[in-house]
Amino acid sequence: MTTEFTDSNLEVFYSAEQIHTRVTELGSQIAADYAEKDLVVVGVLKGSCVFMADLIRAIDLPLAIDFMAVSSYKDGTKSTGDVEILKDVSQPIRGKDVIVVEDIVDTGLTLFRLMEILGSRGANSIAIASLLDKPEPRIKKELKIDYCGFQIPNKFVVGYGLDVAGRYRNLPFIGVVKNPEIV
Ligand code: IMP
Ligand code: MG
């Protein structure tokens, strides 16, 4: 059963069913790529929490999970690329095969810095899984997204973990806010 969320300020962009189909595909792809590996799936809080919960259940392999929380310093509304770790992983990742799970890659500054930090810790491999990829505003063009749910145009989306001012993370679908002034 899918709960109906009625909000006239939202337009559905990807339905719960479309997301489920795509997340299942990503899980199968990861399971094929990581057989025999020592997989740790690291969710970046809070935006990744819904995607993470569905993705790990679509990966038919033994795996461990962990979480990080980071805050990106903003200069006005623009990300500066400085990242503070608010919560670190609770296990050493040395020798492990890590997949970092994000909700969306926008400028790429946050994830690029996070990959530098994690990359210095001796993991066997580190890959990125992001539900959404918004390539247009990308500054760190060299950032490689290994597993991407959907590429989207330069619009502000919410739901399925993504928020605006802390709202809408619990929507089962991904939507576009029609009028951000009235959120
Ligand atoms: P960036 O890639 O460093 O610019 O930052 C990515 C972060 O910005 C994501 O993890 C989200 O928290 C946030 N973000 C970027 N675009 C959106 C959007 O369309 N909706 C909700 N959050 C977004
Ligand atoms: Mg985020």
mmCIF file with all atom_site columns, C-alpha atoms and ligand atoms in Angstrom:
data_model
loop_
_atom_site.group_PDB
_atom_site.id
_atom_site.type_symbol
_atom_site.label_atom_id
_atom_site.label_alt_id
_atom_site.label_comp_id
_atom_site.label_asym_id
_atom_site.label_entity_id
_atom_site.label_seq_id
_atom_site.pdbx_PDB_ins_code
_atom_site.Cartn_x
_atom_site.Cartn_y
_atom_site.Cartn_z
_atom_site.occupancy
_atom_site.B_iso_or_equiv
_atom_site.pdbx_formal_charge
_atom_site.auth_seq_id
_atom_site.auth_comp_id
_atom_site.auth_asym_id
_atom_site.auth_atom_id
_atom_site.pdbx_PDB_model_num
ATOM   1   C  CA  . MET A 1 1   ? 0.000  0.000   0.000   1.00 0.00 ? 1   MET A CA  1
ATOM   2   C  CA  . THR A 1 2   ? 1.263  3.439   -0.843  1.00 0.00 ? 2   THR A CA  1
ATOM   3   C  CA  . THR A 1 3   ? 0.106  6.319   1.291   1.00 0.00 ? 3   THR A CA  1
ATOM   4   C  CA  . GLU A 1 4   ? -1.365 9.186   -0.691  1.00 0.00 ? 4   GLU A CA  1
ATOM   5   C  CA  . PHE A 1 5   ? 0.420  12.384  0.198   1.00 0.00 ? 5   PHE A CA  1
ATOM   6   C  CA  . THR A 1 6   ? -1.720 15.222  -1.008  1.00 0.00 ? 6   THR A CA  1
ATOM   7   C  CA  . ASP A 1 7   ? 0.022  18.554  -1.227  1.00 0.00 ? 7   ASP A CA  1
ATOM   8   C  CA  . SER A 1 8   ? -0.968 20.887  -4.023  1.00 0.00 ? 8   SER A CA  1
ATOM   9   C  CA  . ASN A 1 9   ? 2.497  22.428  -3.928  1.00 0.00 ? 9   ASN A CA  1
ATOM   10  C  CA  . LEU A 1 10  ? 4.101  19.152  -5.104  1.00 0.00 ? 10  LEU A CA  1
ATOM   11  C  CA  . GLU A 1 11  ? 4.373  17.540  -8.500  1.00 0.00 ? 11  GLU A CA  1
ATOM   12  C  CA  . VAL A 1 12  ? 5.400  13.868  -8.672  1.00 0.00 ? 12  VAL A CA  1
ATOM   13  C  CA  . PHE A 1 13  ? 8.702  13.456  -10.481 1.00 0.00 ? 13  PHE A CA  1
ATOM   14  C  CA  . TYR A 1 14  ? 9.423  9.764   -9.832  1.00 0.00 ? 14  TYR A CA  1
ATOM   15  C  CA  . SER A 1 15  ? 6.692  7.563   -8.363  1.00 0.00 ? 15  SER A CA  1
ATOM   16  C  CA  . ALA A 1 16  ? 7.306  5.099   -5.528  1.00 0.00 ? 16  ALA A CA  1
ATOM   17  C  CA  . GLU A 1 17  ? 6.975  2.285   -8.080  1.00 0.00 ? 17  GLU A CA  1
ATOM   18  C  CA  . GLN A 1 18  ? 9.545  3.776   -10.473 1.00 0.00 ? 18  GLN A CA  1
ATOM   19  C  CA  . ILE A 1 19  ? 11.955 4.256   -7.565  1.00 0.00 ? 19  ILE A CA  1
ATOM   20  C  CA  . HIS A 1 20  ? 11.418 0.686   -6.349  1.00 0.00 ? 20  HIS A CA  1
ATOM   21  C  CA  . THR A 1 21  ? 12.160 -0.723  -9.824  1.00 0.00 ? 21  THR A CA  1
ATOM   22  C  CA  . ARG A 1 22  ? 15.357 1.305   -10.187 1.00 0.00 ? 22  ARG A CA  1
ATOM   23  C  CA  . VAL A 1 23  ? 16.620 0.606   -6.645  1.00 0.00 ? 23  VAL A CA  1
ATOM   24  C  CA  . THR A 1 24  ? 16.072 -3.131  -7.220  1.00 0.00 ? 24  THR A CA  1
ATOM   25  C  CA  . GLU A 1 25  ? 18.192 -2.905  -10.402 1.00 0.00 ? 25  GLU A CA  1
ATOM   26  C  CA  . LEU A 1 26  ? 20.978 -1.071  -8.563  1.00 0.00 ? 26  LEU A CA  1
ATOM   27  C  CA  . GLY A 1 27  ? 20.933 -3.678  -5.784  1.00 0.00 ? 27  GLY A CA  1
ATOM   28  C  CA  . SER A 1 28  ? 21.309 -6.529  -8.293  1.00 0.00 ? 28  SER A CA  1
ATOM   29  C  CA  . GLN A 1 29  ? 24.142 -4.721  -10.042 1.00 0.00 ? 29  GLN A CA  1
ATOM   30  C  CA  . ILE A 1 30  ? 25.957 -4.154  -6.732  1.00 0.00 ? 30  ILE A CA  1
ATOM   31  C  CA  . ALA A 1 31  ? 25.400 -7.785  -5.672  1.00 0.00 ? 31  ALA A CA  1
ATOM   32  C  CA  . ALA A 1 32  ? 26.983 -8.955  -8.954  1.00 0.00 ? 32  ALA A CA  1
ATOM   33  C  CA  . ASP A 1 33  ? 29.944 -6.563  -8.591  1.00 0.00 ? 33  ASP A CA  1
ATOM   34  C  CA  . TYR A 1 34  ? 30.647 -7.252  -4.895  1.00 0.00 ? 34  TYR A CA  1
ATOM   35  C  CA  . ALA A 1 35  ? 30.361 -11.035 -4.607  1.00 0.00 ? 35  ALA A CA  1
ATOM   36  C  CA  . GLU A 1 36  ? 33.395 -12.288 -2.600  1.00 0.00 ? 36  GLU A CA  1
ATOM   37  C  CA  . LYS A 1 37  ? 34.137 -8.746  -1.369  1.00 0.00 ? 37  LYS A CA  1
ATOM   38  C  CA  . ASP A 1 38  ? 34.046 -7.407  2.181   1.00 0.00 ? 38  ASP A CA  1
ATOM   39  C  CA  . LEU A 1 39  ? 31.298 -4.853  1.636   1.00 0.00 ? 39  LEU A CA  1
ATOM   40  C  CA  . VAL A 1 40  ? 30.489 -1.974  3.992   1.00 0.00 ? 40  VAL A CA  1
ATOM   41  C  CA  . VAL A 1 41  ? 27.663 0.318   2.874   1.00 0.00 ? 41  VAL A CA  1
ATOM   42  C  CA  . VAL A 1 42  ? 28.024 3.792   4.407   1.00 0.00 ? 42  VAL A CA  1
ATOM   43  C  CA  . GLY A 1 43  ? 24.983 6.089   4.336   1.00 0.00 ? 43  GLY A CA  1
ATOM   44  C  CA  . VAL A 1 44  ? 25.479 9.844   4.505   1.00 0.00 ? 44  VAL A CA  1
ATOM   45  C  CA  . LEU A 1 45  ? 22.843 11.178  6.918   1.00 0.00 ? 45  LEU A CA  1
ATOM   46  C  CA  . LYS A 1 46  ? 20.215 12.329  6.762   1.00 0.00 ? 46  LYS A CA  1
ATOM   47  C  CA  . GLY A 1 47  ? 19.224 12.473  3.105   1.00 0.00 ? 47  GLY A CA  1
ATOM   48  C  CA  . SER A 1 48  ? 20.297 8.928   2.220   1.00 0.00 ? 48  SER A CA  1
ATOM   49  C  CA  . CYS A 1 49  ? 18.304 7.170   4.952   1.00 0.00 ? 49  CYS A CA  1
ATOM   50  C  CA  . VAL A 1 50  ? 15.281 6.084   2.878   1.00 0.00 ? 50  VAL A CA  1
ATOM   51  C  CA  . PHE A 1 51  ? 17.321 5.101   -0.200  1.00 0.00 ? 51  PHE A CA  1
ATOM   52  C  CA  . MET A 1 52  ? 19.850 3.292   2.017   1.00 0.00 ? 52  MET A CA  1
ATOM   53  C  CA  . ALA A 1 53  ? 17.131 1.230   3.730   1.00 0.00 ? 53  ALA A CA  1
ATOM   54  C  CA  . ASP A 1 54  ? 15.713 0.072   0.394   1.00 0.00 ? 54  ASP A CA  1
ATOM   55  C  CA  . LEU A 1 55  ? 19.065 -0.371  -1.345  1.00 0.00 ? 55  LEU A CA  1
ATOM   56  C  CA  . ILE A 1 56  ? 20.636 -2.662  1.269   1.00 0.00 ? 56  ILE A CA  1
ATOM   57  C  CA  . ARG A 1 57  ? 17.554 -4.904  1.128   1.00 0.00 ? 57  ARG A CA  1
ATOM   58  C  CA  . ALA A 1 58  ? 18.035 -5.172  -2.644  1.00 0.00 ? 58  ALA A CA  1
ATOM   59  C  CA  . ILE A 1 59  ? 21.654 -6.370  -2.268  1.00 0.00 ? 59  ILE A CA  1
ATOM   60  C  CA  . ASP A 1 60  ? 21.611 -10.145 -1.851  1.00 0.00 ? 60  ASP A CA  1
ATOM   61  C  CA  . LEU A 1 61  ? 25.041 -10.434 -0.202  1.00 0.00 ? 61  LEU A CA  1
ATOM   62  C  CA  . PRO A 1 62  ? 26.442 -10.431 3.327   1.00 0.00 ? 62  PRO A CA  1
ATOM   63  C  CA  . LEU A 1 63  ? 27.303 -6.816  4.134   1.00 0.00 ? 63  LEU A CA  1
ATOM   64  C  CA  . ALA A 1 64  ? 27.808 -4.381  6.997   1.00 0.00 ? 64  ALA A CA  1
ATOM   65  C  CA  . ILE A 1 65  ? 26.283 -0.933  7.251   1.00 0.00 ? 65  ILE A CA  1
ATOM   66  C  CA  . ASP A 1 66  ? 27.464 2.281   8.831   1.00 0.00 ? 66  ASP A CA  1
ATOM   67  C  CA  . PHE A 1 67  ? 26.586 5.958   8.770   1.00 0.00 ? 67  PHE A CA  1
ATOM   68  C  CA  . MET A 1 68  ? 28.296 9.310   8.599   1.00 0.00 ? 68  MET A CA  1
ATOM   69  C  CA  . ALA A 1 69  ? 26.867 12.761  9.101   1.00 0.00 ? 69  ALA A CA  1
ATOM   70  C  CA  . VAL A 1 70  ? 28.572 15.751  7.579   1.00 0.00 ? 70  VAL A CA  1
ATOM   71  C  CA  . SER A 1 71  ? 27.829 19.415  7.410   1.00 0.00 ? 71  SER A CA  1
ATOM   72  C  CA  . SER A 1 72  ? 28.873 21.384  4.366   1.00 0.00 ? 72  SER A CA  1
ATOM   73  C  CA  . TYR A 1 73  ? 29.920 24.925  5.023   1.00 0.00 ? 73  TYR A CA  1
ATOM   74  C  CA  . LYS A 1 74  ? 27.914 27.299  2.953   1.00 0.00 ? 74  LYS A CA  1
ATOM   75  C  CA  . ASP A 1 75  ? 28.871 30.717  1.799   1.00 0.00 ? 75  ASP A CA  1
ATOM   76  C  CA  . GLY A 1 76  ? 25.379 32.177  1.483   1.00 0.00 ? 76  GLY A CA  1
ATOM   77  C  CA  . THR A 1 77  ? 23.526 29.381  -0.321  1.00 0.00 ? 77  THR A CA  1
ATOM   78  C  CA  . LYS A 1 78  ? 26.578 28.004  -2.159  1.00 0.00 ? 78  LYS A CA  1
ATOM   79  C  CA  . SER A 1 79  ? 28.548 25.005  -0.897  1.00 0.00 ? 79  SER A CA  1
ATOM   80  C  CA  . THR A 1 80  ? 32.184 25.959  -0.231  1.00 0.00 ? 80  THR A CA  1
ATOM   81  C  CA  . GLY A 1 81  ? 33.613 22.453  -0.266  1.00 0.00 ? 81  GLY A CA  1
ATOM   82  C  CA  . ASP A 1 82  ? 34.597 22.566  3.399   1.00 0.00 ? 82  ASP A CA  1
ATOM   83  C  CA  . VAL A 1 83  ? 33.099 19.599  5.190   1.00 0.00 ? 83  VAL A CA  1
ATOM   84  C  CA  . GLU A 1 84  ? 32.853 18.984  8.905   1.00 0.00 ? 84  GLU A CA  1
ATOM   85  C  CA  . ILE A 1 85  ? 32.342 15.417  10.094  1.00 0.00 ? 85  ILE A CA  1
ATOM   86  C  CA  . LEU A 1 86  ? 29.528 15.503  12.652  1.00 0.00 ? 86  LEU A CA  1
ATOM   87  C  CA  . LYS A 1 87  ? 29.368 11.718  12.993  1.00 0.00 ? 87  LYS A CA  1
ATOM   88  C  CA  . ASP A 1 88  ? 32.013 9.320   11.764  1.00 0.00 ? 88  ASP A CA  1
ATOM   89  C  CA  . VAL A 1 89  ? 31.738 5.627   10.854  1.00 0.00 ? 89  VAL A CA  1
ATOM   90  C  CA  . SER A 1 90  ? 31.873 3.353   13.878  1.00 0.00 ? 90  SER A CA  1
ATOM   91  C  CA  . GLN A 1 91  ? 34.259 0.767   12.400  1.00 0.00 ? 91  GLN A CA  1
ATOM   92  C  CA  . PRO A 1 92  ? 37.653 0.917   10.676  1.00 0.00 ? 92  PRO A CA  1
ATOM   93  C  CA  . ILE A 1 93  ? 37.267 0.680   6.891   1.00 0.00 ? 93  ILE A CA  1
ATOM   94  C  CA  . ARG A 1 94  ? 40.868 -0.408  6.245   1.00 0.00 ? 94  ARG A CA  1
ATOM   95  C  CA  . GLY A 1 95  ? 40.842 -3.304  3.768   1.00 0.00 ? 95  GLY A CA  1
ATOM   96  C  CA  . LYS A 1 96  ? 37.073 -3.080  3.239   1.00 0.00 ? 96  LYS A CA  1
ATOM   97  C  CA  . ASP A 1 97  ? 35.126 -2.480  0.056   1.00 0.00 ? 97  ASP A CA  1
ATOM   98  C  CA  . VAL A 1 98  ? 33.096 0.617   0.784   1.00 0.00 ? 98  VAL A CA  1
ATOM   99  C  CA  . ILE A 1 99  ? 30.065 2.011   -1.008  1.00 0.00 ? 99  ILE A CA  1
ATOM   100 C  CA  . VAL A 1 100 ? 29.127 5.536   0.087   1.00 0.00 ? 100 VAL A CA  1
ATOM   101 C  CA  . VAL A 1 101 ? 25.390 6.132   -0.299  1.00 0.00 ? 101 VAL A CA  1
ATOM   102 C  CA  . GLU A 1 102 ? 24.110 9.658   -0.985  1.00 0.00 ? 102 GLU A CA  1
ATOM   103 C  CA  . ASP A 1 103 ? 20.722 11.113  -1.797  1.00 0.00 ? 103 ASP A CA  1
ATOM   104 C  CA  . ILE A 1 104 ? 21.848 13.500  -4.521  1.00 0.00 ? 104 ILE A CA  1
ATOM   105 C  CA  . VAL A 1 105 ? 25.041 14.857  -6.042  1.00 0.00 ? 105 VAL A CA  1
ATOM   106 C  CA  . ASP A 1 106 ? 24.710 18.505  -6.964  1.00 0.00 ? 106 ASP A CA  1
ATOM   107 C  CA  . THR A 1 107 ? 27.935 20.570  -7.098  1.00 0.00 ? 107 THR A CA  1
ATOM   108 C  CA  . GLY A 1 108 ? 29.746 17.430  -5.898  1.00 0.00 ? 108 GLY A CA  1
ATOM   109 C  CA  . LEU A 1 109 ? 31.782 19.466  -3.404  1.00 0.00 ? 109 LEU A CA  1
ATOM   110 C  CA  . THR A 1 110 ? 30.512 17.660  -0.290  1.00 0.00 ? 110 THR A CA  1
ATOM   111 C  CA  . LEU A 1 111 ? 31.025 14.160  -1.646  1.00 0.00 ? 111 LEU A CA  1
ATOM   112 C  CA  . PHE A 1 112 ? 34.373 15.002  -3.233  1.00 0.00 ? 112 PHE A CA  1
ATOM   113 C  CA  . ARG A 1 113 ? 35.739 16.105  0.140   1.00 0.00 ? 113 ARG A CA  1
ATOM   114 C  CA  . LEU A 1 114 ? 34.193 13.115  1.880   1.00 0.00 ? 114 LEU A CA  1
ATOM   115 C  CA  . MET A 1 115 ? 35.852 10.793  -0.642  1.00 0.00 ? 115 MET A CA  1
ATOM   116 C  CA  . GLU A 1 116 ? 39.214 12.463  0.065   1.00 0.00 ? 116 GLU A CA  1
ATOM   117 C  CA  . ILE A 1 117 ? 38.732 11.895  3.796   1.00 0.00 ? 117 ILE A CA  1
ATOM   118 C  CA  . LEU A 1 118 ? 37.607 8.260   3.418   1.00 0.00 ? 118 LEU A CA  1
ATOM   119 C  CA  . GLY A 1 119 ? 40.189 7.649   0.697   1.00 0.00 ? 119 GLY A CA  1
ATOM   120 C  CA  . SER A 1 120 ? 43.014 8.260   3.182   1.00 0.00 ? 120 SER A CA  1
ATOM   121 C  CA  . ARG A 1 121 ? 41.916 5.412   5.440   1.00 0.00 ? 121 ARG A CA  1
ATOM   122 C  CA  . GLY A 1 122 ? 43.188 2.410   3.501   1.00 0.00 ? 122 GLY A CA  1
ATOM   123 C  CA  . ALA A 1 123 ? 39.954 0.926   2.186   1.00 0.00 ? 123 ALA A CA  1
ATOM   124 C  CA  . ASN A 1 124 ? 40.407 -1.705  -0.513  1.00 0.00 ? 124 ASN A CA  1
ATOM   125 C  CA  . SER A 1 125 ? 37.953 0.183   -2.721  1.00 0.00 ? 125 SER A CA  1
ATOM   126 C  CA  . ILE A 1 126 ? 35.490 3.053   -2.394  1.00 0.00 ? 126 ILE A CA  1
ATOM   127 C  CA  . ALA A 1 127 ? 32.534 3.556   -4.712  1.00 0.00 ? 127 ALA A CA  1
ATOM   128 C  CA  . ILE A 1 128 ? 29.606 5.976   -4.759  1.00 0.00 ? 128 ILE A CA  1
ATOM   129 C  CA  . ALA A 1 129 ? 25.918 5.127   -5.010  1.00 0.00 ? 129 ALA A CA  1
ATOM   130 C  CA  . SER A 1 130 ? 23.653 8.145   -5.361  1.00 0.00 ? 130 SER A CA  1
ATOM   131 C  CA  . LEU A 1 131 ? 19.915 8.006   -5.862  1.00 0.00 ? 131 LEU A CA  1
ATOM   132 C  CA  . LEU A 1 132 ? 19.995 11.180  -7.926  1.00 0.00 ? 132 LEU A CA  1
ATOM   133 C  CA  . ASP A 1 133 ? 22.568 12.925  -10.057 1.00 0.00 ? 133 ASP A CA  1
ATOM   134 C  CA  . LYS A 1 134 ? 22.034 16.564  -10.980 1.00 0.00 ? 134 LYS A CA  1
ATOM   135 C  CA  . PRO A 1 135 ? 24.959 17.089  -13.407 1.00 0.00 ? 135 PRO A CA  1
ATOM   136 C  CA  . GLU A 1 136 ? 24.252 20.665  -14.490 1.00 0.00 ? 136 GLU A CA  1
ATOM   137 C  CA  . PRO A 1 137 ? 25.505 22.518  -11.349 1.00 0.00 ? 137 PRO A CA  1
ATOM   138 C  CA  . ARG A 1 138 ? 28.488 20.153  -10.937 1.00 0.00 ? 138 ARG A CA  1
ATOM   139 C  CA  . ILE A 1 139 ? 31.764 21.823  -9.951  1.00 0.00 ? 139 ILE A CA  1
ATOM   140 C  CA  . LYS A 1 140 ? 33.711 18.624  -9.209  1.00 0.00 ? 140 LYS A CA  1
ATOM   141 C  CA  . LYS A 1 141 ? 33.282 17.158  -12.678 1.00 0.00 ? 141 LYS A CA  1
ATOM   142 C  CA  . GLU A 1 142 ? 35.882 14.468  -11.942 1.00 0.00 ? 142 GLU A CA  1
ATOM   143 C  CA  . LEU A 1 143 ? 33.636 12.879  -9.292  1.00 0.00 ? 143 LEU A CA  1
ATOM   144 C  CA  . LYS A 1 144 ? 32.565 9.473   -10.603 1.00 0.00 ? 144 LYS A CA  1
ATOM   145 C  CA  . ILE A 1 145 ? 29.158 8.163   -9.545  1.00 0.00 ? 145 ILE A CA  1
ATOM   146 C  CA  . ASP A 1 146 ? 29.431 4.386   -9.830  1.00 0.00 ? 146 ASP A CA  1
ATOM   147 C  CA  . TYR A 1 147 ? 25.771 3.584   -9.152  1.00 0.00 ? 147 TYR A CA  1
ATOM   148 C  CA  . CYS A 1 148 ? 23.223 6.240   -10.044 1.00 0.00 ? 148 CYS A CA  1
ATOM   149 C  CA  . GLY A 1 149 ? 19.451 5.949   -9.715  1.00 0.00 ? 149 GLY A CA  1
ATOM   150 C  CA  . PHE A 1 150 ? 18.322 8.768   -11.972 1.00 0.00 ? 150 PHE A CA  1
ATOM   151 C  CA  . GLN A 1 151 ? 19.913 11.758  -13.694 1.00 0.00 ? 151 GLN A CA  1
ATOM   152 C  CA  . ILE A 1 152 ? 17.734 14.801  -13.219 1.00 0.00 ? 152 ILE A CA  1
ATOM   153 C  CA  . PRO A 1 153 ? 17.595 18.333  -14.628 1.00 0.00 ? 153 PRO A CA  1
ATOM   154 C  CA  . ASN A 1 154 ? 18.558 21.330  -12.503 1.00 0.00 ? 154 ASN A CA  1
ATOM   155 C  CA  . LYS A 1 155 ? 15.396 21.357  -10.352 1.00 0.00 ? 155 LYS A CA  1
ATOM   156 C  CA  . PHE A 1 156 ? 15.009 21.236  -6.594  1.00 0.00 ? 156 PHE A CA  1
ATOM   157 C  CA  . VAL A 1 157 ? 13.458 17.904  -5.622  1.00 0.00 ? 157 VAL A CA  1
ATOM   158 C  CA  . VAL A 1 158 ? 12.166 16.525  -2.339  1.00 0.00 ? 158 VAL A CA  1
ATOM   159 C  CA  . GLY A 1 159 ? 10.910 13.268  -0.884  1.00 0.00 ? 159 GLY A CA  1
ATOM   160 C  CA  . TYR A 1 160 ? 12.300 9.745   -0.434  1.00 0.00 ? 160 TYR A CA  1
ATOM   161 C  CA  . GLY A 1 161 ? 14.831 11.204  2.036   1.00 0.00 ? 161 GLY A CA  1
ATOM   162 C  CA  . LEU A 1 162 ? 15.386 14.600  0.418   1.00 0.00 ? 162 LEU A CA  1
ATOM   163 C  CA  . ASP A 1 163 ? 14.204 17.703  2.208   1.00 0.00 ? 163 ASP A CA  1
ATOM   164 C  CA  . VAL A 1 164 ? 13.679 21.388  1.903   1.00 0.00 ? 164 VAL A CA  1
ATOM   165 C  CA  . ALA A 1 165 ? 14.053 23.152  5.257   1.00 0.00 ? 165 ALA A CA  1
ATOM   166 C  CA  . GLY A 1 166 ? 13.729 19.770  6.990   1.00 0.00 ? 166 GLY A CA  1
ATOM   167 C  CA  . ARG A 1 167 ? 10.390 18.914  5.332   1.00 0.00 ? 167 ARG A CA  1
ATOM   168 C  CA  . TYR A 1 168 ? 9.174  16.203  2.957   1.00 0.00 ? 168 TYR A CA  1
ATOM   169 C  CA  . ARG A 1 169 ? 11.778 13.501  3.726   1.00 0.00 ? 169 ARG A CA  1
ATOM   170 C  CA  . ASN A 1 170 ? 8.946  11.037  4.421   1.00 0.00 ? 170 ASN A CA  1
ATOM   171 C  CA  . LEU A 1 171 ? 7.295  11.271  0.999   1.00 0.00 ? 171 LEU A CA  1
ATOM   172 C  CA  . PRO A 1 172 ? 7.308  7.826   -0.679  1.00 0.00 ? 172 PRO A CA  1
ATOM   173 C  CA  . PHE A 1 173 ? 7.921  9.476   -4.075  1.00 0.00 ? 173 PHE A CA  1
ATOM   174 C  CA  . ILE A 1 174 ? 10.284 12.142  -5.405  1.00 0.00 ? 174 ILE A CA  1
ATOM   175 C  CA  . GLY A 1 175 ? 8.555  15.418  -6.136  1.00 0.00 ? 175 GLY A CA  1
ATOM   176 C  CA  . VAL A 1 176 ? 9.264  18.920  -7.296  1.00 0.00 ? 176 VAL A CA  1
ATOM   177 C  CA  . VAL A 1 177 ? 8.195  21.825  -5.125  1.00 0.00 ? 177 VAL A CA  1
ATOM   178 C  CA  . LYS A 1 178 ? 6.173  24.079  -7.411  1.00 0.00 ? 178 LYS A CA  1
ATOM   179 C  CA  . ASN A 1 179 ? 6.404  27.206  -5.256  1.00 0.00 ? 179 ASN A CA  1
ATOM   180 C  CA  . PRO A 1 180 ? 9.361  27.171  -2.805  1.00 0.00 ? 180 PRO A CA  1
ATOM   181 C  CA  . GLU A 1 181 ? 8.099  30.430  -1.248  1.00 0.00 ? 181 GLU A CA  1
ATOM   182 C  CA  . ILE A 1 182 ? 5.237  28.630  0.492   1.00 0.00 ? 182 ILE A CA  1
ATOM   183 C  CA  . VAL A 1 183 ? 7.056  25.587  1.936   1.00 0.00 ? 183 VAL A CA  1
HETATM 184 P  P1  . IMP B 2 .   ? 26.741 19.250  -3.164  1.00 0.00 ? 1   IMP B P1  1
HETATM 185 O  O1  . IMP B 2 .   ? 26.835 18.122  -4.163  1.00 0.00 ? 1   IMP B O1  1
HETATM 186 O  O2  . IMP B 2 .   ? 27.963 19.412  -2.315  1.00 0.00 ? 1   IMP B O2  1
HETATM 187 O  O3  . IMP B 2 .   ? 26.364 20.544  -3.833  1.00 0.00 ? 1   IMP B O3  1
HETATM 188 O  O4  . IMP B 2 .   ? 25.587 18.980  -2.116  1.00 0.00 ? 1   IMP B O4  1
HETATM 189 C  C1  . IMP B 2 .   ? 24.734 17.928  -2.202  1.00 0.00 ? 1   IMP B C1  1
HETATM 190 C  C2  . IMP B 2 .   ? 23.748 18.058  -1.058  1.00 0.00 ? 1   IMP B C2  1
HETATM 191 O  O5  . IMP B 2 .   ? 22.911 19.210  -1.262  1.00 0.00 ? 1   IMP B O5  1
HETATM 192 C  C3  . IMP B 2 .   ? 22.820 16.860  -1.038  1.00 0.00 ? 1   IMP B C3  1
HETATM 193 O  O6  . IMP B 2 .   ? 23.317 15.832  -0.224  1.00 0.00 ? 1   IMP B O6  1
HETATM 194 C  C4  . IMP B 2 .   ? 21.549 17.473  -0.504  1.00 0.00 ? 1   IMP B C4  1
HETATM 195 O  O7  . IMP B 2 .   ? 21.582 17.485  0.914   1.00 0.00 ? 1   IMP B O7  1
HETATM 196 C  C5  . IMP B 2 .   ? 21.565 18.897  -1.003  1.00 0.00 ? 1   IMP B C5  1
HETATM 197 N  N1  . IMP B 2 .   ? 20.781 19.033  -2.259  1.00 0.00 ? 1   IMP B N1  1
HETATM 198 C  C6  . IMP B 2 .   ? 21.242 19.333  -3.488  1.00 0.00 ? 1   IMP B C6  1
HETATM 199 N  N2  . IMP B 2 .   ? 20.244 19.376  -4.387  1.00 0.00 ? 1   IMP B N2  1
HETATM 200 C  C7  . IMP B 2 .   ? 19.104 19.079  -3.707  1.00 0.00 ? 1   IMP B C7  1
HETATM 201 C  C8  . IMP B 2 .   ? 17.717 18.945  -4.099  1.00 0.00 ? 1   IMP B C8  1
HETATM 202 O  O8  . IMP B 2 .   ? 17.306 19.091  -5.267  1.00 0.00 ? 1   IMP B O8  1
HETATM 203 N  N3  . IMP B 2 .   ? 16.851 18.624  -3.095  1.00 0.00 ? 1   IMP B N3  1
HETATM 204 C  C9  . IMP B 2 .   ? 17.231 18.433  -1.805  1.00 0.00 ? 1   IMP B C9  1
HETATM 205 N  N4  . IMP B 2 .   ? 18.513 18.535  -1.402  1.00 0.00 ? 1   IMP B N4  1
HETATM 206 C  C10 . IMP B 2 .   ? 19.445 18.866  -2.345  1.00 0.00 ? 1   IMP B C10 1
HETATM 207 MG MG  . MG  B 3 .   ? 22.849 15.332  1.744   1.00 0.00 ? 2   MG  B MG  1
#
